[in-house]
Short mmCIF file of N, CA, C and O in Angstrom, two decimals:
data_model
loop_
_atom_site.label_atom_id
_atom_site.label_comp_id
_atom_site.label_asym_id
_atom_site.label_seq_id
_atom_site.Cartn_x
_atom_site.Cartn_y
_atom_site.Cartn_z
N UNK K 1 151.33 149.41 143.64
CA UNK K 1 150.34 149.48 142.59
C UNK K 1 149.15 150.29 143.11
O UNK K 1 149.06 149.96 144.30
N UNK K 2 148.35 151.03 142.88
CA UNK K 2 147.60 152.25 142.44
C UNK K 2 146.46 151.15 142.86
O UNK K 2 146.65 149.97 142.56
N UNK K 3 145.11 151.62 143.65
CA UNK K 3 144.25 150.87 143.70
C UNK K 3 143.22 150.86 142.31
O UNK K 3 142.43 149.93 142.24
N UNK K 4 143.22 151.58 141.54
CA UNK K 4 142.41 152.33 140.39
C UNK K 4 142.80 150.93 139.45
O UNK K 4 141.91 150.19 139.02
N UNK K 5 144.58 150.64 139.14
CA UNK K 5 145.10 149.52 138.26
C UNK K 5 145.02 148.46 139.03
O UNK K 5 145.84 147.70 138.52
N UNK K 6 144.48 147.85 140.06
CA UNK K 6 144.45 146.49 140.68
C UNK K 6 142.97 146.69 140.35
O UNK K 6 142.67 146.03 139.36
N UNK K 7 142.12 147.28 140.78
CA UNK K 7 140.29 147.24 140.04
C UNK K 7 140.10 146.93 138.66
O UNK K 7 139.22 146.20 138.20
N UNK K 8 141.08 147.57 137.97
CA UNK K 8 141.63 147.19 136.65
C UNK K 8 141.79 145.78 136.19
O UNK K 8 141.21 145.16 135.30
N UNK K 9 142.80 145.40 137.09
CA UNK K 9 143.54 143.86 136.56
C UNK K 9 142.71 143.27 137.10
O UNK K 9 142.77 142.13 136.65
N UNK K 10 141.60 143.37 138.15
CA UNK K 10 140.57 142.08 138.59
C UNK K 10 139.34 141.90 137.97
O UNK K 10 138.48 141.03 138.10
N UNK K 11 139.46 143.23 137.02
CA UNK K 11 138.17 143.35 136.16
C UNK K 11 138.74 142.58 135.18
O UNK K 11 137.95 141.69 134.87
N UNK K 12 139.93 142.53 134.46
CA UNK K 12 140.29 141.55 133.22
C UNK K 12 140.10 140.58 133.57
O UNK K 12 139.46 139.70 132.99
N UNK K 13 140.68 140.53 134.74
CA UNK K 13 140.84 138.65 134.89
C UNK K 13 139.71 138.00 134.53
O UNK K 13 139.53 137.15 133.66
N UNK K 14 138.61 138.76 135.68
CA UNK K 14 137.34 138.11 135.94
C UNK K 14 136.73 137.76 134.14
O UNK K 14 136.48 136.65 133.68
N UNK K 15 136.63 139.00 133.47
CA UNK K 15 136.26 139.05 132.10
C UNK K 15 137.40 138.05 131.61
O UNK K 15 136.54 137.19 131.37
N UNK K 16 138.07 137.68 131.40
CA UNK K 16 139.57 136.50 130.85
C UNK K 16 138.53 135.17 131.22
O UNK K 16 138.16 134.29 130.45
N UNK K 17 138.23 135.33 132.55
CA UNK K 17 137.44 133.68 133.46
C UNK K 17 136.18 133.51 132.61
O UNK K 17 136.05 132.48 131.94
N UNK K 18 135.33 134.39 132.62
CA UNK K 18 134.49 133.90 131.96
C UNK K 18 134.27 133.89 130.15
O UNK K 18 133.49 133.11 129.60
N UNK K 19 135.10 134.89 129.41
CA UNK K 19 135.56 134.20 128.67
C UNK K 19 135.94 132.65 128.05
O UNK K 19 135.55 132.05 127.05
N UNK K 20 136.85 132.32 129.11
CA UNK K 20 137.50 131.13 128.75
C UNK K 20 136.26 129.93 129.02
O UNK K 20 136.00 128.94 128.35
N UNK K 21 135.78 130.31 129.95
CA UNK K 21 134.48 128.65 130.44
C UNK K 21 133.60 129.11 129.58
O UNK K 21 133.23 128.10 128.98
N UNK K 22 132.85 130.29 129.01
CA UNK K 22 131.72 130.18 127.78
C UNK K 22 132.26 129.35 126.44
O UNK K 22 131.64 128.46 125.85
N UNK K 23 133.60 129.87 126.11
CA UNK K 23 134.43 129.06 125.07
C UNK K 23 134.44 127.91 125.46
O UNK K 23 133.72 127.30 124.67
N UNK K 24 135.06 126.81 126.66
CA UNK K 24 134.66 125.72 126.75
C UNK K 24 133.45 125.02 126.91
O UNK K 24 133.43 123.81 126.72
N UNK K 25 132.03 125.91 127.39
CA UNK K 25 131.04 125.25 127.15
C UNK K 25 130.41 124.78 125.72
O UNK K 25 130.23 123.64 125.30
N UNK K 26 130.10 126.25 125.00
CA UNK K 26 130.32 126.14 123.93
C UNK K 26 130.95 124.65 122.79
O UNK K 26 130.42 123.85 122.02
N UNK K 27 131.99 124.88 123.15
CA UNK K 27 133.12 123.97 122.15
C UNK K 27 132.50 122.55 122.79
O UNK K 27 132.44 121.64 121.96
N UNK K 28 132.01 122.21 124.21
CA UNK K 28 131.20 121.26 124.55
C UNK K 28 130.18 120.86 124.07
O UNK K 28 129.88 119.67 123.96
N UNK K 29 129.53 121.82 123.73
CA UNK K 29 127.74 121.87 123.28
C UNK K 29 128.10 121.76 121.73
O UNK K 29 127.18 121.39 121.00
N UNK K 30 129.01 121.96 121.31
CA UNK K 30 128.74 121.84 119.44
C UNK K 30 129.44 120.23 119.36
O UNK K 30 129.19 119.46 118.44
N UNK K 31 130.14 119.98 120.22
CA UNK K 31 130.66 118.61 119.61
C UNK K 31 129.43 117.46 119.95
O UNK K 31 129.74 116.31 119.62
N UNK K 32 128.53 117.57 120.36
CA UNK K 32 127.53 117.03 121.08
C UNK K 32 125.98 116.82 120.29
O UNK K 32 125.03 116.12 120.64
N UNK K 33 126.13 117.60 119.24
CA UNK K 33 125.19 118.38 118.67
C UNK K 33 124.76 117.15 117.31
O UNK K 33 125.54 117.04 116.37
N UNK K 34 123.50 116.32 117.35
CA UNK K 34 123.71 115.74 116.17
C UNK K 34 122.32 116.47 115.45
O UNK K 34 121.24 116.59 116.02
N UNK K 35 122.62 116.93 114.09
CA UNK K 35 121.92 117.25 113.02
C UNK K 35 120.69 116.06 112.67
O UNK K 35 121.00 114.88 112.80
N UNK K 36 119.51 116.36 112.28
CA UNK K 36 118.66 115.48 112.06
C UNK K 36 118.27 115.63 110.38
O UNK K 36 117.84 116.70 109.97
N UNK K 37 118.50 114.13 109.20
CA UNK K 37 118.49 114.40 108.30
C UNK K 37 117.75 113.21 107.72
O UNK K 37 117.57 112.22 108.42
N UNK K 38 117.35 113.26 106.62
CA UNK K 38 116.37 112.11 105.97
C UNK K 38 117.32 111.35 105.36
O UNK K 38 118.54 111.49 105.36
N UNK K 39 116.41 110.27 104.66
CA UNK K 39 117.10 109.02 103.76
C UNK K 39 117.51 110.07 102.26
O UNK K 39 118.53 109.85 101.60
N UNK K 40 116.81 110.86 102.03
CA UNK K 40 116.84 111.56 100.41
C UNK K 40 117.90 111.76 100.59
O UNK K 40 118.87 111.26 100.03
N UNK K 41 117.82 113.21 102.16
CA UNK K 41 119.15 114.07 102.14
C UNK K 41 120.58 113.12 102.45
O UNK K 41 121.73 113.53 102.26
N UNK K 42 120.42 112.53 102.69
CA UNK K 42 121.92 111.35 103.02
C UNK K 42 121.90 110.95 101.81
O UNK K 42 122.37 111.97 101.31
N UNK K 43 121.74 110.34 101.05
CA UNK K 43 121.94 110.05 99.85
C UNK K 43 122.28 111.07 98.79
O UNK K 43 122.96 110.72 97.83
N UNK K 44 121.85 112.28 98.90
CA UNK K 44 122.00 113.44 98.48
C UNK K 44 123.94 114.13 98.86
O UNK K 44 124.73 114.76 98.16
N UNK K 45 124.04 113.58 100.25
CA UNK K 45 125.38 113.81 100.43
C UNK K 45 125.42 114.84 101.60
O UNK K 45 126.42 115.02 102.30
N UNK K 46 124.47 115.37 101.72
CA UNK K 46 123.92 116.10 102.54
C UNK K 46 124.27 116.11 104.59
O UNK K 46 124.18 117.02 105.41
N UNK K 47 124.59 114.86 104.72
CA UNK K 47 124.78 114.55 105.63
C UNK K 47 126.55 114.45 106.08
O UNK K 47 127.45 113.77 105.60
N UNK K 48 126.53 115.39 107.12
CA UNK K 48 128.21 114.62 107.60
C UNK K 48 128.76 113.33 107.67
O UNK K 48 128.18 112.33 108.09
N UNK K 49 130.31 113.44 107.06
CA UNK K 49 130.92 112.30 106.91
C UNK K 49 131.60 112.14 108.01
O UNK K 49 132.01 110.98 108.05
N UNK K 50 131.97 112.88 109.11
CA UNK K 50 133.23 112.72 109.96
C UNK K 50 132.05 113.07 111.42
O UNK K 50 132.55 113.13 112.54
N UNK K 51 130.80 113.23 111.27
CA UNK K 51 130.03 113.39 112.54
C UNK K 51 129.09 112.36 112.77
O UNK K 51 128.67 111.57 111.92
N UNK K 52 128.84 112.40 113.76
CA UNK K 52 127.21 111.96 113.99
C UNK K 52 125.74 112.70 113.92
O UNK K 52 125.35 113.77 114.39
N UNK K 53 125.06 111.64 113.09
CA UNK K 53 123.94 112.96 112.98
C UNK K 53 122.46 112.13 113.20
O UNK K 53 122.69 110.92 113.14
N UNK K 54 121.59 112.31 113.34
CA UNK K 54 120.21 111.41 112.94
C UNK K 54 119.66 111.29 111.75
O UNK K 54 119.48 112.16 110.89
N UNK K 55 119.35 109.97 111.74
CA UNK K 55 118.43 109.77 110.31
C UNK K 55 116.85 109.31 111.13
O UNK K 55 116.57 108.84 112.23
N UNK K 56 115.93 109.80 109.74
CA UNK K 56 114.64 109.52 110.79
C UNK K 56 113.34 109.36 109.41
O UNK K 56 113.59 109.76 108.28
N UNK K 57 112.10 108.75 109.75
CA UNK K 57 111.57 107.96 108.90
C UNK K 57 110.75 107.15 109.00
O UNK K 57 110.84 106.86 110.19
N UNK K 58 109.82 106.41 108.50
CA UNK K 58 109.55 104.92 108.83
C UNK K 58 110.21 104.13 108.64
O UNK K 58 111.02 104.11 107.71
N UNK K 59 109.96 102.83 109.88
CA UNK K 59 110.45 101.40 109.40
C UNK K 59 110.14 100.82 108.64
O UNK K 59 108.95 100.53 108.73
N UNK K 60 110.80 100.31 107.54
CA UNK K 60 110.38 99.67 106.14
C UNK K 60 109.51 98.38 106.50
O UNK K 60 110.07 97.38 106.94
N UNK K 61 108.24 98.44 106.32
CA UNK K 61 107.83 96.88 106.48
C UNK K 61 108.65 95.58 105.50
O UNK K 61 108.96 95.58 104.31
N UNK K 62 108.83 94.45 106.65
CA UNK K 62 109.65 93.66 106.40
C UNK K 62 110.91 93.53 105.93
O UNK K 62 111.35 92.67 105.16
N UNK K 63 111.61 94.67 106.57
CA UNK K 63 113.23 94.69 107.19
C UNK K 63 113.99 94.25 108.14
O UNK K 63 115.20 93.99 108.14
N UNK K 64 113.08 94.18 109.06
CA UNK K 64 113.49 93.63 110.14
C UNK K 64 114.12 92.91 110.26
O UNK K 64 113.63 91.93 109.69
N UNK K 65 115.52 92.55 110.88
CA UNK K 65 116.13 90.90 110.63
C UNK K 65 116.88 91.16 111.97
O UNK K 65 117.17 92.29 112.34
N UNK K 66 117.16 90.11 112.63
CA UNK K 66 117.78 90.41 114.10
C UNK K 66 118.78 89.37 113.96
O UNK K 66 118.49 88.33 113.37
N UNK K 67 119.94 89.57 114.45
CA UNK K 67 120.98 88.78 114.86
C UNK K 67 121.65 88.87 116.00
O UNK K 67 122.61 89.59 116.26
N UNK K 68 121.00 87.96 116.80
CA UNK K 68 121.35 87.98 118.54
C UNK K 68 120.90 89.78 118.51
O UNK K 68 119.81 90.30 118.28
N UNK K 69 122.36 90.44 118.88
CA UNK K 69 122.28 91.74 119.53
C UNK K 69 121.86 92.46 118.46
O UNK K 69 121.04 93.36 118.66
N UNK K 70 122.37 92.17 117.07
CA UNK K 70 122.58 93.25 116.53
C UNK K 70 121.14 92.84 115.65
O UNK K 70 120.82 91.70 115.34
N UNK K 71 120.26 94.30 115.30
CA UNK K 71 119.17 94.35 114.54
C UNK K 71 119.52 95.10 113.11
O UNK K 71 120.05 96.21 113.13
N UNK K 72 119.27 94.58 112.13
CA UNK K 72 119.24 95.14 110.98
C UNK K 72 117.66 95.62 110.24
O UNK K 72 116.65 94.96 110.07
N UNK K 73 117.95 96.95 109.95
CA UNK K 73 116.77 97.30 109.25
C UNK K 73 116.32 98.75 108.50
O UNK K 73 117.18 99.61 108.72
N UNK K 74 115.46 99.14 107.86
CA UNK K 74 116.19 99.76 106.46
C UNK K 74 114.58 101.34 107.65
O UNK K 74 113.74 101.12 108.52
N UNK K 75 114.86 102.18 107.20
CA UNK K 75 114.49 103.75 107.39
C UNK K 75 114.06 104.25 106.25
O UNK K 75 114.86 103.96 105.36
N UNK K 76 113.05 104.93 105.83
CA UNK K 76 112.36 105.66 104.46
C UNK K 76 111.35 106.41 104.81
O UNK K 76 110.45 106.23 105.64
N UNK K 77 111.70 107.63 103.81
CA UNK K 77 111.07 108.81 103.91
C UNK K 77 110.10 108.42 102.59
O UNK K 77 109.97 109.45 101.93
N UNK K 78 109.41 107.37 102.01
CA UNK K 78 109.03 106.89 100.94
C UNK K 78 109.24 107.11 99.89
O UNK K 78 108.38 106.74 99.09
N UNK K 79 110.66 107.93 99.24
CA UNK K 79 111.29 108.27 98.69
C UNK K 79 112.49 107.64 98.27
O UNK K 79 112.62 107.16 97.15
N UNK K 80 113.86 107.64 99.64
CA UNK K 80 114.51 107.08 99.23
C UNK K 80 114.75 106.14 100.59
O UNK K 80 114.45 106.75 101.62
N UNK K 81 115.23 104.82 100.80
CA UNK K 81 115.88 103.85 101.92
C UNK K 81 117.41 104.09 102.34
O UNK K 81 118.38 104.46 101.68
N UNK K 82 117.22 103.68 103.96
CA UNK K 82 118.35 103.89 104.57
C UNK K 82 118.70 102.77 105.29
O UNK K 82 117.97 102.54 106.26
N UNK K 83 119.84 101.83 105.05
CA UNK K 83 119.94 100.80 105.85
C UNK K 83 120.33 101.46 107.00
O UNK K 83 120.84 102.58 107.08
N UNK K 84 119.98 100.42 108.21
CA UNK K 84 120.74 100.97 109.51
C UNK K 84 120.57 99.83 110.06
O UNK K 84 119.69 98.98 109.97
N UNK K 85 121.99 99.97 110.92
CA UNK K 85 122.34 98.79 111.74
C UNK K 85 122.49 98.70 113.17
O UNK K 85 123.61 99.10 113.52
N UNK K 86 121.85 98.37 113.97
CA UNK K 86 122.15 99.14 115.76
C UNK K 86 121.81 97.42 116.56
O UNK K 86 120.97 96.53 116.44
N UNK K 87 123.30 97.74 117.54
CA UNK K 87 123.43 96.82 118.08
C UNK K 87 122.69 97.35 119.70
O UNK K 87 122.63 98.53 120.05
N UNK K 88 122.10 95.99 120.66
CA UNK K 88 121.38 96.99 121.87
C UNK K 88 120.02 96.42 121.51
O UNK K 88 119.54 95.90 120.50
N UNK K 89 119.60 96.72 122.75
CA UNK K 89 117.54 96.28 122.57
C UNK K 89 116.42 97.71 122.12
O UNK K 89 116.25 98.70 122.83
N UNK K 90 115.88 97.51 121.01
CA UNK K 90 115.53 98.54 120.56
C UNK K 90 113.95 98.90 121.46
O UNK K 90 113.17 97.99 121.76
N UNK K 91 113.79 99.85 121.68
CA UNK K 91 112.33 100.45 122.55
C UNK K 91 111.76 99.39 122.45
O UNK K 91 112.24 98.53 121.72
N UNK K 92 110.67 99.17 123.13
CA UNK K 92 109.43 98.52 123.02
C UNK K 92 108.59 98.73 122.06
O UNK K 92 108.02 97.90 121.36
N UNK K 93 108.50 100.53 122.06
CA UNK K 93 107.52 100.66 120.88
C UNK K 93 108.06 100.49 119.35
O UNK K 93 107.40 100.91 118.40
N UNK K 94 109.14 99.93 119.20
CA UNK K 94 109.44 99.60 117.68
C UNK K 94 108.90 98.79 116.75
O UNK K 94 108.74 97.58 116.86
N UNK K 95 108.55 99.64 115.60
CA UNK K 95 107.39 98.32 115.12
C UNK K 95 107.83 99.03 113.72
O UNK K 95 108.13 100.22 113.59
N UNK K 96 107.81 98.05 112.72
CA UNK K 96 107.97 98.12 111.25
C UNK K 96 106.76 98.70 110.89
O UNK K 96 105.67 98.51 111.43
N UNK K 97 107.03 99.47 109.85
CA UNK K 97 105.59 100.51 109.38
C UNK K 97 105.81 102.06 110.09
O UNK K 97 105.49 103.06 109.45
N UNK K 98 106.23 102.13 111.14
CA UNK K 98 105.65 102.99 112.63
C UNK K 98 107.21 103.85 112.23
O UNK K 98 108.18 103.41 111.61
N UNK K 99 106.98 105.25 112.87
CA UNK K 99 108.41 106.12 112.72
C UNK K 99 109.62 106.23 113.46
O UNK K 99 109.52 107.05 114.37
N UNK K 100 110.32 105.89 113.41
CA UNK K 100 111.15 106.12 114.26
C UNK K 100 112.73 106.45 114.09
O UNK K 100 113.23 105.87 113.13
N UNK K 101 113.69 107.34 114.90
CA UNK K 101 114.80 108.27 114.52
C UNK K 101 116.14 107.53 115.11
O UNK K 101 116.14 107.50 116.34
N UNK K 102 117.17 107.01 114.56
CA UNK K 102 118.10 106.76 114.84
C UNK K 102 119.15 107.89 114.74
O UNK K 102 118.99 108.85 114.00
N UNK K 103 120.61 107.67 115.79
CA UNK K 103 121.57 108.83 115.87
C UNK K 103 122.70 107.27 116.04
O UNK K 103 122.73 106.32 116.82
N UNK K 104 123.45 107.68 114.92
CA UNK K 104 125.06 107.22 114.99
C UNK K 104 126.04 107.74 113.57
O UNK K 104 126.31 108.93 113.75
N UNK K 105 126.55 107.29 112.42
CA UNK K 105 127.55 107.67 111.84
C UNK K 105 127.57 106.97 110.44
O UNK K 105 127.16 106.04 111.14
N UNK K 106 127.61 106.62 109.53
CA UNK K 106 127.65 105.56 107.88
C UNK K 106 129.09 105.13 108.12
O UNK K 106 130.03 105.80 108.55
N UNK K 107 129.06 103.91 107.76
CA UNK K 107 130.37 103.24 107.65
C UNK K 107 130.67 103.14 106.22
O UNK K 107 130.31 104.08 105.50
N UNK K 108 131.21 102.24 105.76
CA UNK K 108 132.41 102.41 104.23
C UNK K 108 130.96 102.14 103.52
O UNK K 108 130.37 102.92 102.77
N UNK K 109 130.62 101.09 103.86
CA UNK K 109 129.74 100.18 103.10
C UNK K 109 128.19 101.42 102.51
O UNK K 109 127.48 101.24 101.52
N UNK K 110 128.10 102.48 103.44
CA UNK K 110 126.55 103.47 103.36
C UNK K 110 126.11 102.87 103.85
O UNK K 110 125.01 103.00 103.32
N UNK K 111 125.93 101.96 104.76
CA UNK K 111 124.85 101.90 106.18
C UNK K 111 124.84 102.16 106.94
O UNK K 111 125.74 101.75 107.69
N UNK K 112 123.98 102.94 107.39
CA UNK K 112 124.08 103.38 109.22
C UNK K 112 123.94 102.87 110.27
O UNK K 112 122.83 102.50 110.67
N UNK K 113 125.26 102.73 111.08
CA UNK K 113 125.28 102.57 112.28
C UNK K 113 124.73 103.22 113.48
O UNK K 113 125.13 104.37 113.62
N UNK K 114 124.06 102.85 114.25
CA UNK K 114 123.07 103.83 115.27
C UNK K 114 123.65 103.11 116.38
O UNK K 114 123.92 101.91 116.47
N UNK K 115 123.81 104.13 117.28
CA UNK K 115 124.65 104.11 118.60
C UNK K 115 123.15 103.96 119.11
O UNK K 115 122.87 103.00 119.84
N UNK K 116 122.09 104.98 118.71
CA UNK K 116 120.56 105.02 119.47
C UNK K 116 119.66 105.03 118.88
O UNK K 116 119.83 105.54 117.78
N UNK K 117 118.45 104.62 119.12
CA UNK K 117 116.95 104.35 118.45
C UNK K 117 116.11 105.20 118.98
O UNK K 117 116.39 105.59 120.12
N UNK K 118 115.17 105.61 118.50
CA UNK K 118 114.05 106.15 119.06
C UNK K 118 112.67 105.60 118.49
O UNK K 118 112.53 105.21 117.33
N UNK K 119 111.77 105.60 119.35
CA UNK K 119 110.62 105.10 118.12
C UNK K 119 109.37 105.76 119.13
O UNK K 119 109.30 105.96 120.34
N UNK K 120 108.60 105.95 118.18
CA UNK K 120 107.35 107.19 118.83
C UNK K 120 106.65 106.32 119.37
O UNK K 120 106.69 105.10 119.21
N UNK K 121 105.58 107.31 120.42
CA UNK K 121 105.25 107.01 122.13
C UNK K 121 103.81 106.49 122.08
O UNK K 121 103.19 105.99 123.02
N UNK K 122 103.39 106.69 120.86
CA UNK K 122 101.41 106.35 120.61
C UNK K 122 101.12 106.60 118.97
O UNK K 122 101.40 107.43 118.12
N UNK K 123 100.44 105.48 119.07
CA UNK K 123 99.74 105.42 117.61
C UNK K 123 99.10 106.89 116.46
O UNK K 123 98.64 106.81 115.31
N UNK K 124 99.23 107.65 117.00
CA UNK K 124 99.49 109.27 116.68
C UNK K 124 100.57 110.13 116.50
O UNK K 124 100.57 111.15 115.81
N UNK K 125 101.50 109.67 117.15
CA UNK K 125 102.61 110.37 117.10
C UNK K 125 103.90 109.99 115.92
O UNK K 125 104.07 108.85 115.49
N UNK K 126 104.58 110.93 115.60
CA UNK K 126 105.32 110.68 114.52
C UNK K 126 106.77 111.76 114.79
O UNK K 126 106.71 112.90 114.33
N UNK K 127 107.91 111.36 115.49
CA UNK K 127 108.96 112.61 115.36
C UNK K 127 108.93 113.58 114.52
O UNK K 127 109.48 113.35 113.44
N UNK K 128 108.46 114.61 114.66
CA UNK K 128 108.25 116.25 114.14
C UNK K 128 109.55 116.02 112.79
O UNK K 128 109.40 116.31 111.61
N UNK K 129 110.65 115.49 113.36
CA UNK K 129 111.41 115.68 111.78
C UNK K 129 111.44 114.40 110.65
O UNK K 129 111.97 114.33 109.54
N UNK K 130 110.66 113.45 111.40
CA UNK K 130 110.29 112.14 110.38
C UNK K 130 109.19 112.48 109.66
O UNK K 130 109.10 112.06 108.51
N UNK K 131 108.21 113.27 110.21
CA UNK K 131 107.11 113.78 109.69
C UNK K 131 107.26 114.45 108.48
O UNK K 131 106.48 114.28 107.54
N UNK K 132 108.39 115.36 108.43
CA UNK K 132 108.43 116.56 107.91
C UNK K 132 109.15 115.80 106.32
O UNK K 132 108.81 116.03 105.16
N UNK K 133 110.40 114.72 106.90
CA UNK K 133 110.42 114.50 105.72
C UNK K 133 109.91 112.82 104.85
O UNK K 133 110.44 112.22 103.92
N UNK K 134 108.99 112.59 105.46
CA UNK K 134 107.76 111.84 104.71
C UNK K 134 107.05 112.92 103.96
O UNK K 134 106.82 112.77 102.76
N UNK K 135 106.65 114.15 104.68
CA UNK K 135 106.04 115.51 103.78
C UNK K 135 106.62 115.55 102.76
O UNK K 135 106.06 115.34 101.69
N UNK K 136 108.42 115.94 102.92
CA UNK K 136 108.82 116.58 101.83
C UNK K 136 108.83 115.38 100.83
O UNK K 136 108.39 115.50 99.69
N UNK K 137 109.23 114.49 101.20
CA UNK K 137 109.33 113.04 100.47
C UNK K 137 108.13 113.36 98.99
O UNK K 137 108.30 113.54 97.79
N UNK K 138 107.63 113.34 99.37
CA UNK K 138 105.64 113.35 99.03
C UNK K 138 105.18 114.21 98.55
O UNK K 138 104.03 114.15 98.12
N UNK K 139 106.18 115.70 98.42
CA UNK K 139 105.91 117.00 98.09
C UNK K 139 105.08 117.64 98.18
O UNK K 139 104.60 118.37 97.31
N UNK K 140 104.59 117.41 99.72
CA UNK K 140 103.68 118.14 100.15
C UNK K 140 104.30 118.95 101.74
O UNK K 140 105.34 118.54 102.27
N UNK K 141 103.74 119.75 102.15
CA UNK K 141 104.32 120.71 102.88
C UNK K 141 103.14 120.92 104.33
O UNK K 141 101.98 121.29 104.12
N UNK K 142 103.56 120.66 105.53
CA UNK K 142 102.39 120.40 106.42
C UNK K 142 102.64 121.69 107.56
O UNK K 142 103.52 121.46 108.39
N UNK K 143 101.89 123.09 107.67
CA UNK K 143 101.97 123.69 108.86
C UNK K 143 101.36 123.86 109.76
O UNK K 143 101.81 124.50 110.70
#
């Protein structure tokens, strides 16, 4: 073999190698990926049925209901409510009234199951996409 066609075939390969691991990172990074969506837009339909995605919002005052592990309690963009159900000890800073973003999946019933909680870090703060849709909620628009 010709040294010109072996420079050749080590140049494919190499281009074949990295090819193939950007495609598997990739195909890593999108299955991983959860979408962040309000109580409206889920109700709207808006939201994946076969993924996981976030819902995010305030805690409805006086939803709260705890059973042993599992906490029940409803999410609103003051528009429309989102039950959600997450088993696990929720932050410290969780407080009814106050914003905070769950990530898991809707079961048969339309309540959401949350694998995870989030709830904001100081009496100022509000997750950038809970914010946004209490805004839109409210039809007002904040830049």
């Amino acid at each position: 073999m010709k040294p010109r066609t072996k420079r050749l075939l080590i140049i494919l390969g190499g281009l074949a190698s990295v090819s193939a691991a950007s495609a598997l990172v990739l195909n890593a990074l999108n299955s991983n990926v959860a979408f962040f969506y309000s109580p409206t837009q889920v109700e709207a339909g808006e939201a994946p049925k076969e993924r996981a995605f976030r819902v995010g919002g305030l805690v409805k005052p006086g939803s709260v209901q705890r059973d042993q592990m599992t906490v029940h309690f409803v999410i609103t963009d003051t528009a429309r409510d989102m039950p959600v159900q997450y088993t696990g000890i929720l932050p410290d800073l969780f407080k009814e009234g106050k914003g905070a973003v769950a990530q898991g999946r809707l079961n048969a019933q339309g309540e959401f199951v949350a694998s995870e909680v989030l709830a904001k870090h100081d009496e100022n703060y509000m997750p950038p996409e809970a914010q946004h849709a209490v805004d839109t909620a409210h039809g007002k628009t904040k830049k």
